[in-house]
Short mmCIF file of C-alpha atoms and ligand atoms in Angstrom, two decimals:
data_model
loop_
_atom_site.label_atom_id
_atom_site.label_comp_id
_atom_site.label_asym_id
_atom_site.label_seq_id
_atom_site.Cartn_x
_atom_site.Cartn_y
_atom_site.Cartn_z
CA MET A 1 -116.38 -7.17 -123.51
CA LYS A 2 -118.94 -5.85 -121.15
CA ASN A 3 -118.21 -3.00 -118.79
CA VAL A 4 -119.07 -3.31 -115.14
CA THR A 5 -118.53 -0.91 -112.31
CA VAL A 6 -118.18 -2.22 -108.75
CA VAL A 7 -118.95 0.51 -106.41
CA GLY A 8 -117.01 0.18 -103.16
CA LEU A 9 -113.54 -1.42 -103.37
CA GLY A 10 -113.34 -2.66 -99.71
CA LYS A 11 -112.64 -5.99 -98.23
CA ILE A 12 -115.43 -7.50 -100.37
CA GLY A 13 -115.60 -5.31 -103.22
CA LEU A 14 -112.02 -5.51 -104.23
CA PRO A 15 -111.98 -9.39 -104.45
CA LEU A 16 -115.31 -9.17 -106.36
CA ALA A 17 -113.80 -6.78 -108.91
CA ALA A 18 -110.68 -8.59 -109.07
CA ILE A 19 -112.45 -11.88 -110.05
CA PHE A 20 -114.67 -10.16 -112.53
CA ALA A 21 -111.55 -8.51 -114.08
CA ASN A 22 -110.06 -11.97 -114.56
CA CYS A 23 -113.08 -13.74 -115.84
CA GLY A 24 -112.17 -13.27 -119.42
CA HIS A 25 -115.08 -11.16 -120.72
CA LEU A 26 -115.52 -8.15 -118.49
CA HIS A 27 -113.90 -4.79 -118.18
CA VAL A 28 -114.12 -3.46 -114.67
CA TYR A 29 -114.19 0.01 -113.15
CA GLY A 30 -113.71 0.04 -109.51
CA ALA A 31 -115.27 3.08 -107.95
CA ASP A 32 -114.30 4.22 -104.54
CA ILE A 33 -114.38 7.51 -102.57
CA ASN A 34 -110.92 6.73 -101.04
CA GLN A 35 -108.27 8.13 -103.31
CA THR A 36 -105.53 5.91 -101.68
CA VAL A 37 -107.50 2.82 -102.44
CA VAL A 38 -107.94 3.88 -106.06
CA ASP A 39 -104.26 4.86 -106.49
CA LYS A 40 -103.12 1.52 -105.13
CA VAL A 41 -105.53 -0.48 -107.29
CA ASN A 42 -104.33 1.47 -110.43
CA GLN A 43 -100.72 0.54 -109.38
CA GLY A 44 -101.70 -3.18 -109.40
CA ILE A 45 -101.52 -3.35 -105.65
CA SER A 46 -104.29 -4.73 -103.20
CA HIS A 47 -105.06 -2.71 -100.10
CA VAL A 48 -106.63 -5.80 -98.45
CA ASP A 49 -104.49 -7.97 -96.29
CA ASN A 50 -104.67 -11.56 -95.54
CA GLU A 51 -106.88 -12.46 -98.48
CA PRO A 52 -105.35 -15.58 -100.16
CA GLY A 53 -105.22 -15.24 -103.97
CA LEU A 54 -106.20 -11.55 -104.06
CA ASP A 55 -102.67 -9.94 -104.72
CA GLU A 56 -102.19 -12.34 -107.69
CA LEU A 57 -105.59 -11.52 -109.33
CA ILE A 58 -105.02 -7.80 -108.86
CA ALA A 59 -101.48 -8.13 -110.38
CA LYS A 60 -102.95 -10.16 -113.23
CA ALA A 61 -105.86 -7.56 -113.82
CA TYR A 62 -103.26 -4.78 -113.85
CA GLU A 63 -101.30 -6.69 -116.71
CA SER A 64 -104.31 -7.28 -118.69
CA LYS A 65 -105.69 -3.68 -117.99
CA THR A 66 -108.98 -5.06 -117.15
CA LEU A 67 -109.29 -3.32 -113.95
CA GLU A 68 -109.40 0.43 -113.62
CA ALA A 69 -110.13 2.35 -110.26
CA THR A 70 -111.63 5.72 -110.00
CA VAL A 71 -113.19 8.20 -107.56
CA ASN A 72 -115.63 9.30 -110.11
CA THR A 73 -118.55 6.79 -109.71
CA SER A 74 -121.05 8.60 -111.97
CA GLU A 75 -118.54 8.58 -114.92
CA ALA A 76 -117.74 4.94 -114.51
CA VAL A 77 -121.34 3.98 -114.35
CA SER A 78 -122.19 5.92 -117.45
CA LYS A 79 -119.75 3.58 -119.40
CA SER A 80 -121.14 0.41 -117.81
CA GLU A 81 -123.89 -2.07 -118.62
CA VAL A 82 -123.84 -3.63 -115.17
CA VAL A 83 -123.22 -1.76 -111.78
CA VAL A 84 -122.57 -3.77 -108.61
CA VAL A 85 -123.00 -2.05 -105.27
CA ILE A 86 -121.05 -3.25 -102.21
CA VAL A 87 -120.68 -0.14 -100.08
CA PRO A 88 -121.74 -0.99 -96.44
CA VAL A 89 -124.85 0.00 -94.46
CA LEU A 90 -123.73 0.61 -90.87
CA THR A 91 -125.55 0.78 -87.53
CA LYS A 92 -125.21 3.71 -85.07
CA GLU A 93 -124.40 3.18 -81.37
CA ASN A 94 -128.13 2.72 -80.61
CA GLY A 95 -128.50 0.05 -83.25
CA ALA A 96 -130.30 2.41 -85.79
CA THR A 97 -129.44 2.02 -89.29
CA ASN A 98 -126.96 4.48 -90.97
CA TYR A 99 -127.39 4.76 -94.76
CA GLN A 100 -124.92 7.74 -95.20
CA TYR A 101 -122.29 6.00 -97.48
CA ILE A 102 -124.59 3.85 -99.68
CA ASP A 103 -127.15 6.73 -100.07
CA SER A 104 -124.29 8.92 -101.34
CA ALA A 105 -122.95 6.07 -103.65
CA VAL A 106 -126.55 5.43 -105.02
CA GLU A 107 -126.94 9.04 -105.84
CA ASP A 108 -123.70 9.02 -107.81
CA ILE A 109 -124.92 5.92 -109.74
CA ALA A 110 -128.18 7.66 -110.45
CA ARG A 111 -126.40 10.69 -111.96
CA GLY A 112 -124.46 8.41 -114.33
CA ILE A 113 -126.80 5.59 -115.31
CA LYS A 114 -127.85 5.06 -118.87
CA LYS A 115 -130.86 3.11 -120.21
CA GLY A 116 -130.63 -0.75 -120.09
CA THR A 117 -128.21 -0.91 -117.15
CA LEU A 118 -128.55 -3.54 -114.55
CA VAL A 119 -127.89 -2.42 -111.01
CA SER A 120 -127.10 -5.18 -108.51
CA PHE A 121 -126.98 -4.61 -104.71
CA GLU A 122 -124.87 -6.92 -102.76
CA THR A 123 -124.53 -4.97 -99.52
CA THR A 124 -126.50 -6.56 -96.68
CA LEU A 125 -129.85 -4.76 -96.36
CA PRO A 126 -133.00 -4.64 -94.38
CA ALA A 127 -135.86 -6.16 -96.62
CA GLY A 128 -137.33 -3.83 -98.95
CA ASP A 129 -134.44 -1.29 -99.36
CA THR A 130 -133.32 -2.31 -102.84
CA ARG A 131 -136.62 -1.61 -104.24
CA ASN A 132 -138.20 1.09 -102.07
CA ARG A 133 -135.17 3.03 -101.11
CA PHE A 134 -132.41 2.74 -103.82
CA GLY A 135 -134.74 1.83 -106.80
CA ARG A 136 -136.72 4.85 -106.10
CA THR A 137 -133.64 7.19 -105.54
CA ILE A 138 -132.27 6.15 -108.91
CA GLU A 139 -135.67 6.73 -110.63
CA LYS A 140 -136.01 10.00 -109.11
CA ILE A 141 -132.55 11.50 -110.00
CA SER A 142 -132.18 9.76 -113.48
CA GLY A 143 -135.76 10.10 -114.60
CA LEU A 144 -135.56 6.49 -115.80
CA LYS A 145 -138.07 3.90 -114.62
CA MET A 146 -136.99 0.71 -112.79
CA GLY A 147 -137.87 -2.54 -114.48
CA VAL A 148 -138.36 -0.84 -117.71
CA ASP A 149 -135.39 1.65 -118.35
CA PHE A 150 -132.99 0.10 -115.95
CA PHE A 151 -133.02 -3.27 -114.15
CA LEU A 152 -132.60 -4.08 -110.49
CA SER A 153 -131.18 -7.04 -108.76
CA TYR A 154 -130.24 -8.09 -105.13
CA SER A 155 -127.67 -10.70 -104.52
CA PRO A 156 -126.24 -11.13 -100.98
CA GLU A 157 -122.66 -11.43 -100.44
CA ARG A 158 -122.24 -14.34 -97.99
CA VAL A 159 -118.42 -14.88 -98.01
CA TYR A 160 -116.09 -15.23 -95.12
CA SER A 161 -113.01 -12.89 -94.75
CA ASN A 162 -109.87 -14.81 -95.33
CA ARG A 163 -111.27 -17.17 -97.93
CA ILE A 164 -113.31 -14.68 -100.06
CA ILE A 165 -111.94 -15.87 -103.40
CA LYS A 166 -112.55 -19.39 -102.68
CA ASP A 167 -116.04 -18.77 -101.31
CA LEU A 168 -117.05 -16.57 -104.22
CA SER A 169 -116.87 -19.42 -106.58
CA ALA A 170 -117.79 -22.26 -104.24
CA TYR A 171 -121.07 -20.93 -102.68
CA PRO A 172 -124.27 -20.78 -104.84
CA LYS A 173 -125.03 -17.24 -105.63
CA VAL A 174 -128.40 -16.23 -104.24
CA VAL A 175 -129.78 -13.94 -107.14
CA SER A 176 -133.10 -11.98 -107.19
CA GLY A 177 -134.68 -9.54 -109.69
CA LEU A 178 -137.14 -6.81 -109.65
CA ASN A 179 -138.82 -8.49 -112.56
CA PRO A 180 -138.07 -11.53 -114.84
CA LYS A 181 -135.80 -9.49 -117.07
CA SER A 182 -133.69 -8.17 -114.09
CA LEU A 183 -133.36 -11.64 -112.73
CA GLU A 184 -132.42 -13.02 -116.20
CA LEU A 185 -129.67 -10.34 -116.60
CA ALA A 186 -128.32 -10.77 -113.05
CA ALA A 187 -128.28 -14.62 -113.25
CA ASP A 188 -126.37 -14.52 -116.55
CA PHE A 189 -123.94 -11.84 -115.33
CA TYR A 190 -123.10 -13.63 -112.07
CA GLN A 191 -122.78 -17.05 -113.71
CA LYS A 192 -120.28 -15.74 -116.19
CA GLY A 193 -118.47 -13.37 -114.04
CA LEU A 194 -117.98 -15.71 -111.02
CA ASN A 195 -118.27 -19.12 -112.70
CA CYS A 196 -120.56 -20.30 -109.87
CA ASP A 197 -124.02 -21.98 -109.49
CA ILE A 198 -127.00 -19.52 -109.33
CA LEU A 199 -129.79 -19.89 -106.75
CA PRO A 200 -132.59 -17.84 -107.94
CA VAL A 201 -135.09 -16.46 -105.40
CA SER A 202 -138.60 -14.95 -106.24
CA SER A 203 -138.13 -11.48 -104.89
CA LEU A 204 -135.58 -8.83 -104.04
CA GLU A 205 -137.05 -8.95 -100.46
CA ALA A 206 -136.58 -12.80 -100.07
CA ALA A 207 -132.89 -12.42 -101.10
CA GLU A 208 -132.44 -9.59 -98.71
CA PHE A 209 -134.02 -11.47 -95.93
CA THR A 210 -131.89 -14.57 -96.67
CA LYS A 211 -128.70 -12.90 -95.73
CA VAL A 212 -129.98 -11.39 -92.53
CA ALA A 213 -131.66 -14.67 -91.73
CA GLU A 214 -128.13 -16.34 -91.88
CA CYS A 215 -126.70 -13.86 -89.50
CA VAL A 216 -129.52 -14.27 -87.07
CA TYR A 217 -129.12 -17.96 -87.30
CA ARG A 218 -125.45 -17.82 -86.38
CA ASP A 219 -126.08 -15.22 -83.58
CA VAL A 220 -128.90 -17.14 -81.99
CA ASN A 221 -126.98 -20.47 -82.29
CA ILE A 222 -123.85 -18.93 -80.65
CA ALA A 223 -126.07 -17.45 -77.89
CA LEU A 224 -127.58 -20.87 -77.18
CA ALA A 225 -123.97 -22.30 -76.95
CA ASN A 226 -122.99 -19.55 -74.64
CA GLU A 227 -126.12 -20.11 -72.51
CA LEU A 228 -125.40 -23.90 -72.27
CA ALA A 229 -121.73 -23.20 -71.58
CA MET A 230 -122.49 -20.83 -68.60
CA TYR A 231 -124.93 -23.33 -67.23
CA ALA A 232 -122.62 -26.31 -67.65
CA SER A 233 -119.93 -24.25 -65.83
CA LYS A 234 -122.36 -23.99 -62.84
CA LEU A 235 -122.70 -27.70 -62.79
CA ASP A 236 -118.95 -28.30 -63.14
CA ILE A 237 -119.54 -30.01 -66.48
CA ASP A 238 -117.18 -29.48 -69.39
CA ILE A 239 -119.17 -27.93 -72.32
CA MET A 240 -116.79 -28.85 -74.96
CA GLU A 241 -117.04 -32.59 -74.12
CA VAL A 242 -120.90 -32.12 -74.09
CA ILE A 243 -120.91 -30.41 -77.56
CA LYS A 244 -118.62 -33.21 -79.07
CA ALA A 245 -120.82 -35.82 -77.71
CA ALA A 246 -124.06 -34.10 -78.55
CA ASN A 247 -123.05 -33.29 -82.05
CA SER A 248 -122.34 -36.95 -82.98
CA GLU A 249 -126.12 -37.06 -83.41
CA PRO A 250 -126.86 -35.82 -86.91
CA TYR A 251 -129.62 -33.35 -86.02
CA SER A 252 -127.57 -31.62 -83.33
CA ASN A 253 -125.22 -28.81 -84.32
CA ILE A 254 -124.39 -27.04 -81.25
CA HIS A 255 -122.03 -24.06 -81.97
CA LEU A 256 -119.01 -23.18 -80.08
CA PRO A 257 -119.44 -20.88 -76.97
CA GLY A 258 -116.99 -17.84 -76.56
CA VAL A 259 -116.20 -14.72 -75.15
CA GLY A 260 -118.47 -12.79 -77.70
CA VAL A 261 -119.36 -12.29 -81.27
CA GLY A 262 -117.71 -9.44 -83.32
CA GLY A 263 -117.15 -8.04 -86.82
CA HIS A 264 -119.47 -6.07 -88.87
CA CYS A 265 -121.85 -8.86 -89.80
CA ILE A 266 -123.21 -10.93 -87.02
CA PRO A 267 -123.53 -8.39 -84.28
CA VAL A 268 -124.89 -5.77 -86.67
CA TYR A 269 -127.36 -7.23 -89.14
CA PRO A 270 -129.85 -8.75 -86.50
CA TYR A 271 -130.69 -5.10 -85.97
CA PHE A 272 -132.21 -5.06 -89.55
CA PHE A 273 -134.90 -7.26 -88.16
CA ILE A 274 -135.00 -5.90 -84.62
CA ASN A 275 -135.39 -2.38 -85.79
CA ASN A 276 -138.09 -3.37 -88.42
CA GLY A 277 -140.65 -5.10 -86.35
CA LEU A 278 -139.02 -8.19 -84.83
CA ASP A 279 -138.46 -6.34 -81.65
CA GLU A 280 -139.04 -9.29 -79.20
CA GLY A 281 -137.88 -12.68 -78.98
CA LEU A 282 -134.83 -14.88 -79.66
CA THR A 283 -133.08 -12.41 -82.06
CA THR A 284 -133.02 -9.62 -79.44
CA LEU A 285 -132.24 -11.91 -76.61
CA SER A 286 -129.45 -13.52 -78.28
CA ARG A 287 -127.91 -10.13 -79.17
CA ARG A 288 -127.97 -9.45 -75.48
CA ILE A 289 -126.48 -12.74 -74.42
CA ASN A 290 -123.68 -12.64 -76.77
CA ASP A 291 -122.77 -9.03 -75.92
CA ASP A 292 -122.91 -9.89 -72.18
CA MET A 293 -120.15 -12.59 -72.56
CA ALA A 294 -117.45 -10.05 -71.98
CA LYS A 295 -119.04 -9.17 -68.64
CA TYR A 296 -119.36 -12.95 -67.87
CA ALA A 297 -115.66 -13.57 -68.68
CA VAL A 298 -114.57 -10.66 -66.56
CA GLY A 299 -116.77 -11.95 -63.79
CA MET A 300 -115.16 -15.30 -64.00
CA ALA A 301 -111.67 -13.74 -63.80
CA GLU A 302 -112.87 -11.84 -60.64
CA LYS A 303 -114.18 -15.09 -59.11
CA ASN A 304 -110.75 -16.66 -59.60
CA LEU A 305 -108.47 -13.56 -58.72
CA GLY A 306 -110.63 -11.46 -56.53
CA SER A 307 -110.76 -7.66 -57.31
CA LEU A 308 -109.20 -6.67 -60.63
CA ARG A 309 -108.37 -3.22 -59.34
CA ASN A 310 -104.87 -2.32 -60.60
CA LYS A 311 -104.34 -5.85 -62.03
CA ARG A 312 -102.39 -5.92 -65.18
CA VAL A 313 -104.45 -7.73 -67.85
CA LEU A 314 -103.38 -8.81 -71.38
CA ILE A 315 -105.90 -9.40 -73.99
CA LEU A 316 -104.72 -11.51 -76.90
CA GLY A 317 -106.24 -10.35 -80.24
CA LEU A 318 -107.72 -6.90 -80.99
CA SER A 319 -109.31 -8.34 -84.12
CA PHE A 320 -112.80 -9.72 -83.83
CA ARG A 321 -111.59 -13.17 -84.84
CA GLY A 322 -108.36 -15.03 -85.51
CA ASN A 323 -106.22 -14.15 -88.58
CA VAL A 324 -108.30 -11.23 -89.72
CA LYS A 325 -107.35 -7.66 -89.32
CA GLU A 326 -110.70 -6.27 -88.41
CA PRO A 327 -111.39 -4.52 -85.07
CA THR A 328 -115.11 -3.62 -85.87
CA LYS A 329 -117.28 -4.61 -82.99
CA SER A 330 -114.53 -6.96 -81.67
CA SER A 331 -115.36 -8.41 -78.34
CA THR A 332 -112.03 -6.97 -77.21
CA LEU A 333 -113.66 -3.51 -77.12
CA LEU A 334 -116.32 -4.97 -74.67
CA LEU A 335 -113.55 -6.50 -72.57
CA ILE A 336 -111.59 -3.34 -72.45
CA ASP A 337 -114.67 -1.36 -71.06
CA GLU A 338 -115.51 -4.18 -68.53
CA LEU A 339 -111.94 -4.32 -67.43
CA LYS A 340 -111.48 -0.49 -67.10
CA GLU A 341 -114.59 -0.33 -65.07
CA LYS A 342 -113.13 -2.75 -62.68
CA GLY A 343 -109.91 -0.57 -62.42
CA ALA A 344 -107.57 -3.02 -64.34
CA ALA A 345 -104.66 -1.80 -66.38
CA VAL A 346 -105.34 -3.20 -69.97
CA TYR A 347 -102.73 -4.39 -72.32
CA VAL A 348 -103.67 -5.61 -75.82
CA ASP A 349 -101.49 -7.83 -78.19
CA ASP A 350 -102.29 -8.16 -81.81
CA PRO A 351 -99.67 -9.20 -84.36
CA LEU A 352 -101.68 -7.93 -87.20
CA PHE A 353 -101.73 -4.30 -85.75
CA GLU A 354 -99.19 -1.64 -85.24
CA ALA A 355 -98.70 -0.30 -81.76
CA GLY A 356 -100.19 3.01 -82.80
CA GLU A 357 -103.47 1.19 -84.06
CA ILE A 358 -103.90 -0.59 -80.71
CA SER A 359 -103.09 2.41 -78.47
CA LYS A 360 -105.97 4.45 -79.91
CA TYR A 361 -108.38 2.19 -78.00
CA GLY A 362 -106.86 3.71 -74.78
CA VAL A 363 -104.85 0.54 -73.81
CA VAL A 364 -101.11 -0.25 -73.64
CA PRO A 365 -99.86 -2.04 -76.87
CA PHE A 366 -98.18 -5.07 -75.54
CA SER A 367 -94.58 -5.92 -76.10
CA LYS A 368 -92.42 -8.77 -74.91
CA GLN A 369 -90.93 -6.69 -72.16
CA HIS A 370 -94.15 -6.38 -70.57
CA ALA A 371 -94.68 -10.09 -70.02
CA GLU A 372 -93.60 -10.28 -66.32
CA GLU A 373 -95.93 -7.39 -65.36
CA ILE A 374 -99.06 -9.49 -66.69
CA GLU A 375 -101.27 -11.13 -64.02
CA LEU A 376 -104.26 -12.17 -66.14
CA ILE A 377 -104.39 -13.21 -69.82
CA ILE A 378 -107.56 -13.36 -71.77
CA LEU A 379 -107.49 -14.93 -75.26
CA GLN A 380 -110.18 -13.16 -77.50
CA ALA A 381 -108.82 -13.69 -81.11
CA TYR A 382 -107.22 -16.94 -81.80
CA HIS A 383 -104.51 -15.72 -84.42
CA ASP A 384 -102.05 -18.49 -85.57
CA GLU A 385 -99.41 -16.76 -83.56
CA TYR A 386 -101.02 -17.95 -80.34
CA LYS A 387 -100.97 -21.50 -81.30
CA ASN A 388 -98.36 -23.29 -79.11
CA MET A 389 -97.93 -20.12 -77.25
CA ASP A 390 -95.14 -20.20 -74.68
CA PHE A 391 -96.36 -18.94 -71.23
CA SER A 392 -93.14 -19.34 -69.41
CA ALA A 393 -92.33 -15.79 -69.70
CA TYR A 394 -95.51 -14.76 -67.94
CA LYS A 395 -93.84 -15.20 -64.45
CA ASN A 396 -96.55 -13.25 -62.62
CA CYS A 397 -99.59 -14.48 -64.46
CA SER A 398 -102.00 -16.48 -62.18
CA LEU A 399 -104.90 -16.94 -64.62
CA VAL A 400 -105.36 -17.73 -68.42
CA LEU A 401 -108.93 -17.10 -69.42
CA ASP A 402 -109.37 -18.89 -72.69
CA GLY A 403 -112.18 -16.98 -74.40
CA ARG A 404 -112.25 -19.56 -77.38
CA ASN A 405 -111.59 -22.83 -75.55
CA VAL A 406 -108.62 -23.48 -77.71
CA LEU A 407 -105.42 -23.18 -75.80
CA ASP A 408 -103.34 -26.03 -74.47
CA LYS A 409 -104.79 -26.33 -70.91
CA GLU A 410 -102.05 -28.81 -69.83
CA ALA A 411 -99.21 -26.46 -71.03
CA ILE A 412 -100.63 -23.64 -69.24
CA ILE A 413 -101.20 -25.51 -65.98
CA LYS A 414 -97.57 -26.78 -66.20
CA GLN A 415 -96.39 -23.11 -65.92
CA GLY A 416 -98.27 -22.98 -62.65
CA ILE A 417 -100.93 -20.79 -64.18
CA HIS A 418 -104.69 -21.55 -63.46
CA TYR A 419 -106.84 -22.14 -66.63
CA VAL A 420 -110.48 -21.51 -67.29
CA GLY A 421 -112.45 -21.46 -70.65
CA ILE A 422 -115.98 -20.71 -71.47
CA GLY A 423 -117.92 -23.51 -69.79
CA VAL A 424 -114.53 -25.28 -69.31
CA LYS A 425 -112.54 -25.74 -66.10
N1 NAD B 1 -116.41 -7.94 -94.58
C1 NAD B 1 -117.10 -9.11 -94.59
O1 NAD B 1 -116.61 -10.02 -93.98
C2 NAD B 1 -118.45 -9.26 -95.15
C3 NAD B 1 -118.83 -10.44 -95.43
C4 NAD B 1 -119.95 -10.72 -96.13
C5 NAD B 1 -120.79 -9.55 -96.59
N2 NAD B 1 -120.22 -8.39 -96.46
C6 NAD B 1 -120.98 -7.24 -96.96
O2 NAD B 1 -120.13 -6.38 -97.78
C7 NAD B 1 -120.35 -5.11 -97.49
C8 NAD B 1 -119.17 -4.22 -97.72
O3 NAD B 1 -118.12 -4.70 -96.73
P1 NAD B 1 -116.66 -4.46 -96.73
O4 NAD B 1 -116.16 -5.30 -95.74
O5 NAD B 1 -116.12 -4.65 -98.15
O6 NAD B 1 -116.63 -2.91 -96.38
P2 NAD B 1 -115.31 -2.03 -96.30
O7 NAD B 1 -115.53 -1.06 -95.18
O8 NAD B 1 -114.14 -2.88 -96.31
O9 NAD B 1 -115.34 -1.30 -97.72
C9 NAD B 1 -116.33 -0.32 -98.04
C10 NAD B 1 -115.69 0.40 -99.16
O10 NAD B 1 -116.64 1.34 -99.58
C11 NAD B 1 -116.09 2.62 -99.90
N3 NAD B 1 -117.19 3.64 -99.95
C12 NAD B 1 -117.77 4.21 -98.96
N4 NAD B 1 -118.69 5.17 -99.40
C13 NAD B 1 -118.66 5.05 -100.72
C14 NAD B 1 -119.25 5.77 -101.83
N5 NAD B 1 -120.18 6.76 -101.37
N6 NAD B 1 -118.93 5.57 -102.97
C15 NAD B 1 -118.02 4.58 -103.29
N7 NAD B 1 -117.44 3.97 -102.37
C16 NAD B 1 -117.56 4.19 -101.14
C17 NAD B 1 -115.17 2.90 -98.79
O11 NAD B 1 -114.19 3.78 -99.19
C18 NAD B 1 -114.57 1.42 -98.69
O12 NAD B 1 -113.42 1.15 -99.62
C19 NAD B 1 -120.96 -5.04 -96.11
O13 NAD B 1 -121.95 -4.08 -95.94
C20 NAD B 1 -121.55 -6.38 -96.04
O14 NAD B 1 -122.94 -6.20 -96.23
C21 NAD B 1 -119.10 -8.24 -95.75
#
């Protein structure tokens, strides 16, 4: 059995470690700085919610003793032939890149690495970082030479929360290597570990660029949908009807408009291009359009209701999208800022969060007894709980702003409540 260390047991790292641990020929060390995460994994428990299949895989790995978590990354790495890095790179408020966590992880790896080890980065990165930043750090600290004494690969993680286990074997794994030997080792490792198709690309940089390009593609296309929706609204045309009609042509794939783009991928990774030379053009503009959608939505509410001062507004969903417990860069945070600026009292409902987790955003955690107080409802994250929502309890609500164009308009109107969507009246 080969030993592999997965560094970072988060929402992506834990499912990855769990699949490797169940593939039949890998012993997995899961390294994480969070002691609670490590303790849970060592008890056979997943700390990641809402990930179908993950609890079972962790329990199975616990039974077979093929997954062992630790806070000691260097020690785990010293016993491993393969190291997979899935610790995030973040962006600061001003969009600048924050390497704090991954730099520290790479230093730990460098202190433990032995000759012949393959280190594979999966974290989304600006092009060039695997080679120039992390490869060099490992060389400097370990005294080993990349491509000769240790091998370097980059393989982006392209999965979607909520269906990670499925995606990991269904998507082809884009794999790259510093040199042919690195690529050969990485392709073999992923093919066996994930039982998936391998899509080799010619350089570390091409693979790094691929993942960011996917995020930019989504962001730009959502921005286009938002622009079309705002324009359609001016002309009193229903954008959803238009999109359905337009997409009946095979070359048209107009995305869905909405109240914003959240999460820690799509609104974040375009800055890896914007900060590194792609400082003008569609990528930058799209970021601005998508972030301005919260302002647009609040403006629409004002148009319908007049001043929002002292109005009690309920936002549905703290998460950035439906059925995922993830508040990072959620459009709800932008909506909260806009609404507060207008003097509104903001309530937030999210069935996936405890009241205390919601109140720390400076809003009132919604509970049923607040229903009669609410004057405006904005749907942001379409959790399953909001399907077939009963609006009859909201006796003083005069407007539902459907930020995802998914609610039952007729049912809302039946309650005497006005309805608007994004590009939908
Ligand atoms: N979440 C997604 O939907 C998604 C989708 C595709 C790709 N990704 C990629 O996966 C990467 C990881 O995302 P995530 O959602 O798993 O992040 P996460 O925040 O859920 O988990 C990161 C984990 O890394 C650990 N960590 C931080 N510093 C460490 C260190 N020095 N050593 C060891 N562990 C450390 C944290 O304790 C945490 O458990 C992201 O950067 C992104 O590039 C994420």
